[in-house]
Amino acid sequence: MSLLEVKNLRIEYPSRYGVLAAVKDLSFSVEKGEIVGVVGESGAGKSTIGNAVIDLLSPPGRIARGDIYLNGELISGKSQNEMRAIRGSRIGFIFQDPMTSLNPLFTVERQLVETILANTDLTREAAFAKALSLMAAVGIPQPELRIKQYPHQFSGGMRQRVVIAIALSGDPELIIADEPTTALDVTVQRQIVELLAKLQQRQQMSVLFISHDLGLVGEIANQVVVMRHGQVREAGSASDIFTQPKDAYTRALLACRPKLDDRPRRLPVIDDIMQGRTASAEQ
C-alpha cells in the first residue's frame, strides 16, 4: 500500500471566462520512506497538487474529479475539521517563502511550541524541549538562544530551517516541500536539500518535493514526475529520467540545465528543442 496515492485527479478554477483545468487526470503515488520529485516549468500545476493534498486550494479552486488517499484512507472530500487534524500531525508542509510562513510578530519559540502543542499531546514543558531538539536537528546553532528570537533575526536559510522544524513538529508521515529553496541563494539551496534528505533518512518519512529545478530534484528524489500544462509527461525512477528520458519535454528540461561552460550562451528554449530547432541567438 502506498503512503500517498493520487488517482485521476482533476483540479479546476471556475471564472467568468470559463473553467481552467489546472491539473488534468493526474495519477501518481509516494511509497513509504520514498522521496518523489514533481518537476515542471511555472504554471505546470505542481504547487496546485500539494495544496490539493492538504485541502488548501485557493478559492475558487476545487477538486472536480479524482481521489487522494493517505495510507489507504480517502482524505479528499473530508471536512475542514478532519483535514485540520491531518495537517501537521500526519502531513507536514514546507512553503516556498519562509517569511510568509512565519509570523514576524511572534518569537520562534511561540510559533514552534504552539504548533507542537496543536499537533501532539505533549505538555508545554515537553513541547519546549521538543522545539529545542527540532531546532538542533535542522542545524540551527545555539537553539536555546535562537528560539527566543524573531524571524527577522534569522537569515533566509535559517528561517527555512525553522519552517522545516515546524513541519516536523507533529512527526508526520509525509512532508510536502513546495519549492522550498526558491527564495534562497544557490549555496543555501544545496544545504536545505541535503538537510531534507538527511532528515528523511533519519526519520524514514516520505517526501513530496515540488520544484522547477530538475537538478535539485535529481539530487534528492528516488522517483520523478515531470509535468507540463497540468498533465504528467513522464514518470519513473530518477536514474531513468536523467539517463534515459523518453519524453521530448523531459529532454528539453534536462537540456536547459545551466552548465559552467554554457554561461555565455542563451539557454535553449523548451519549445524550440521540442520542435527540433536550436537556439543560436546570443543573449
XYZ file of C-alpha atoms in Angstrom:
283
model
C 0.000 0.000 0.000
C 1.367 3.411 -0.993
C 1.593 6.117 1.657
C 0.152 8.738 -0.708
C -1.875 7.803 -3.752
C -3.389 10.305 -6.171
C -5.854 8.847 -8.673
C -7.242 10.562 -11.774
C -7.123 13.988 -10.132
C -8.629 16.958 -11.951
C -8.447 20.418 -10.384
C -10.457 23.286 -11.818
C -10.658 27.039 -11.323
C -14.029 28.419 -12.485
C -14.085 32.022 -13.702
C -16.292 34.387 -15.676
C -14.363 33.344 -18.778
C -14.921 29.634 -18.289
C -13.278 26.813 -16.362
C -9.494 26.449 -16.229
C -8.249 22.918 -15.631
C -5.023 23.397 -13.666
C -4.476 19.641 -13.235
C -5.862 17.025 -15.618
C -6.267 13.319 -14.837
C -3.192 13.163 -12.642
C -2.159 9.873 -11.071
C 0.973 9.078 -9.058
C 1.977 7.554 -5.734
C 4.535 8.052 -2.977
C 5.757 4.946 -1.195
C 6.687 4.835 2.475
C 10.198 6.162 3.062
C 10.450 7.473 -0.501
C 11.179 10.914 -1.958
C 9.173 11.757 -5.066
C 10.086 14.862 -7.034
C 7.444 16.727 -9.043
C 9.093 18.984 -11.609
C 7.984 21.299 -14.384
C 8.027 24.906 -15.517
C 5.979 27.651 -13.847
C 2.254 27.076 -14.353
C 2.624 23.314 -14.758
C 0.316 22.670 -11.788
C 2.971 21.461 -9.348
C 2.071 23.607 -6.343
C -1.622 23.048 -7.026
C -1.101 19.347 -6.332
C 0.481 19.979 -2.953
C -2.288 22.374 -1.967
C -4.929 19.878 -3.072
C -3.442 17.103 -0.940
C -3.758 19.204 2.228
C -7.053 20.805 1.140
C -5.671 24.338 0.860
C -6.591 25.161 -2.715
C -7.044 28.894 -3.246
C -10.716 29.726 -3.910
C -12.441 29.118 -6.252
C -10.169 26.153 -6.937
C -11.794 22.760 -6.471
C -11.175 19.067 -6.978
C -13.581 18.290 -9.812
C -12.710 14.609 -10.066
C -10.383 12.020 -8.612
C -9.314 10.735 -5.204
C -6.424 11.258 -2.789
C -5.505 8.510 -0.318
C -3.164 8.712 2.676
C -2.030 5.302 3.864
C -5.128 3.770 2.312
C -7.542 6.311 3.796
C -9.519 8.539 1.436
C -8.751 12.129 2.513
C -10.135 14.110 -0.431
C -13.613 15.288 0.464
C -13.066 15.277 4.215
C -14.469 18.115 6.315
C -12.347 21.102 7.309
C -12.079 19.864 10.895
C -10.962 16.427 9.735
C -8.320 17.965 7.463
C -7.035 20.185 10.275
C -6.375 17.017 12.243
C -4.403 15.578 9.305
C -2.393 18.728 8.530
C 0.571 18.980 10.835
C 0.120 15.654 12.597
C 0.180 13.393 9.522
C 1.232 15.727 6.718
C 3.783 18.495 7.181
C 4.085 21.331 4.670
C 7.103 23.460 3.768
C 6.159 26.584 1.839
C 8.207 28.500 -0.742
C 8.915 31.675 1.195
C 9.758 31.305 4.893
C 8.793 34.939 5.554
C 5.196 34.202 4.572
C 5.212 31.022 6.677
C 6.453 32.677 9.867
C 4.638 35.421 11.750
C 7.081 38.340 12.145
C 5.310 39.481 15.338
C 5.929 36.268 17.298
C 9.118 34.639 18.506
C 10.262 31.363 17.020
C 9.551 29.771 20.410
C 5.906 30.767 20.343
C 5.357 29.600 16.772
C 7.170 26.302 17.156
C 5.866 25.396 20.615
C 2.261 26.297 19.747
C 2.433 24.117 16.649
C 3.777 21.200 18.674
C 1.000 21.626 21.248
C -1.617 21.697 18.486
C -0.352 18.517 16.844
C 0.646 16.391 19.848
C -0.471 15.546 23.376
C 2.696 16.921 24.963
C 2.731 19.291 27.908
C 4.103 22.803 27.338
C 7.345 21.884 29.074
C 7.783 18.796 26.905
C 6.808 20.792 23.810
C 9.519 23.354 24.573
C 12.085 20.575 24.955
C 10.966 19.092 21.638
C 11.197 22.511 19.986
C 14.841 22.815 21.072
C 15.522 19.294 19.812
C 13.948 20.079 16.427
C 15.954 23.284 16.053
C 19.135 21.363 16.740
C 18.065 18.624 14.316
C 17.615 21.102 11.456
C 21.039 22.623 12.093
C 20.241 25.856 13.941
C 23.170 26.661 16.278
C 22.577 27.722 19.892
C 18.891 26.700 19.858
C 18.389 27.852 23.479
C 19.291 31.389 22.398
C 17.823 31.451 18.888
C 14.426 30.128 19.947
C 13.804 33.379 21.835
C 14.389 35.480 18.718
C 12.070 36.769 15.991
C 12.095 35.661 12.331
C 13.752 38.894 11.137
C 16.796 37.981 13.239
C 17.378 34.882 11.092
C 18.902 34.655 7.629
C 16.781 33.277 4.781
C 18.333 29.839 5.089
C 17.894 29.759 8.863
C 14.262 30.874 8.536
C 13.640 27.984 6.167
C 15.215 25.643 8.723
C 12.710 26.937 11.278
C 9.898 26.238 8.792
C 11.209 22.696 8.339
C 11.293 22.245 12.127
C 7.651 23.375 12.297
C 6.733 20.943 9.505
C 8.348 18.120 11.501
C 6.760 19.110 14.792
C 3.860 16.625 14.592
C 6.062 13.690 13.477
C 4.216 13.482 10.139
C 4.206 10.503 7.817
C 4.591 12.764 4.789
C 6.319 16.089 4.146
C 5.252 18.200 1.171
C 8.025 20.618 0.241
C 6.675 23.212 -2.207
C 9.610 24.965 -3.894
C 11.385 25.151 -0.505
C 14.553 26.712 -1.953
C 13.072 29.327 -4.317
C 13.932 32.380 -2.211
C 17.435 31.176 -1.318
C 20.820 31.549 -2.984
C 22.459 28.566 -4.650
C 24.713 27.593 -1.743
C 21.852 27.672 0.764
C 19.600 25.767 -1.661
C 22.013 22.850 -1.594
C 22.193 22.965 2.214
C 18.402 22.811 2.506
C 18.153 19.916 0.042
C 20.873 17.993 1.887
C 19.100 18.681 5.182
C 15.786 17.341 3.859
C 17.499 14.211 2.552
C 19.234 13.637 5.889
C 16.049 14.148 7.901
C 14.111 11.862 5.578
C 16.629 9.061 6.063
C 16.809 9.582 9.812
C 13.038 9.602 10.370
C 12.054 7.312 7.472
C 9.299 9.665 6.379
C 8.114 10.227 2.826
C 8.678 13.487 0.962
C 6.860 15.044 -1.985
C 9.448 17.512 -3.289
C 7.961 20.083 -5.680
C 10.395 22.152 -7.735
C 11.052 23.745 -11.115
C 14.742 22.870 -10.699
C 15.372 19.454 -12.204
C 18.939 19.495 -10.884
C 17.795 19.797 -7.266
C 15.133 17.145 -7.794
C 17.763 14.808 -9.193
C 19.877 15.198 -6.063
C 17.151 14.196 -3.645
C 14.416 12.156 -5.346
C 14.017 8.401 -5.804
C 11.144 8.864 -8.262
C 10.399 11.823 -10.562
C 7.119 13.053 -12.043
C 7.540 15.504 -14.931
C 4.561 17.808 -15.509
C 3.522 20.288 -18.172
C 0.228 22.158 -18.541
C -1.333 20.198 -15.685
C -0.521 16.771 -17.094
C 2.146 14.159 -16.456
C 4.528 13.961 -19.382
C 6.773 11.306 -17.895
C 7.261 9.481 -14.601
C 9.801 6.960 -13.397
C 12.904 6.414 -11.328
C 15.282 9.346 -11.053
C 18.040 7.349 -12.721
C 15.841 6.528 -15.724
C 14.551 10.087 -16.070
C 18.059 11.537 -16.047
C 19.801 8.917 -18.178
C 17.044 7.647 -20.489
C 14.307 10.291 -20.757
C 11.545 9.173 -23.111
C 9.534 12.375 -23.479
C 10.714 15.345 -25.548
C 9.711 17.770 -22.806
C 11.833 15.912 -20.235
C 14.788 16.033 -22.608
C 14.180 19.752 -23.062
C 14.215 20.341 -19.296
C 17.451 18.407 -18.992
C 18.994 20.416 -21.820
C 18.003 23.661 -20.101
C 20.084 22.948 -17.030
C 22.869 25.574 -16.994
C 26.453 24.389 -17.275
C 29.569 26.313 -16.404
C 30.896 26.246 -19.978
C 27.497 27.299 -21.359
C 27.072 30.504 -19.363
C 27.867 32.979 -22.204
C 25.244 31.419 -24.452
C 21.468 31.670 -24.375
C 19.845 28.672 -22.720
C 17.773 26.569 -25.131
C 14.090 27.384 -25.235
C 11.968 24.366 -24.392
C 9.568 24.707 -27.297
C 12.498 25.131 -29.716
C 14.058 21.895 -28.523
C 10.783 20.007 -28.716
C 10.343 21.129 -32.306
C 13.891 20.161 -33.231
C 15.207 23.698 -33.522
C 18.405 25.021 -31.974
C 18.830 28.315 -30.190
C 21.578 30.177 -31.984
C 20.951 33.745 -30.890
C 23.074 35.063 -28.031
C 21.763 36.980 -25.090
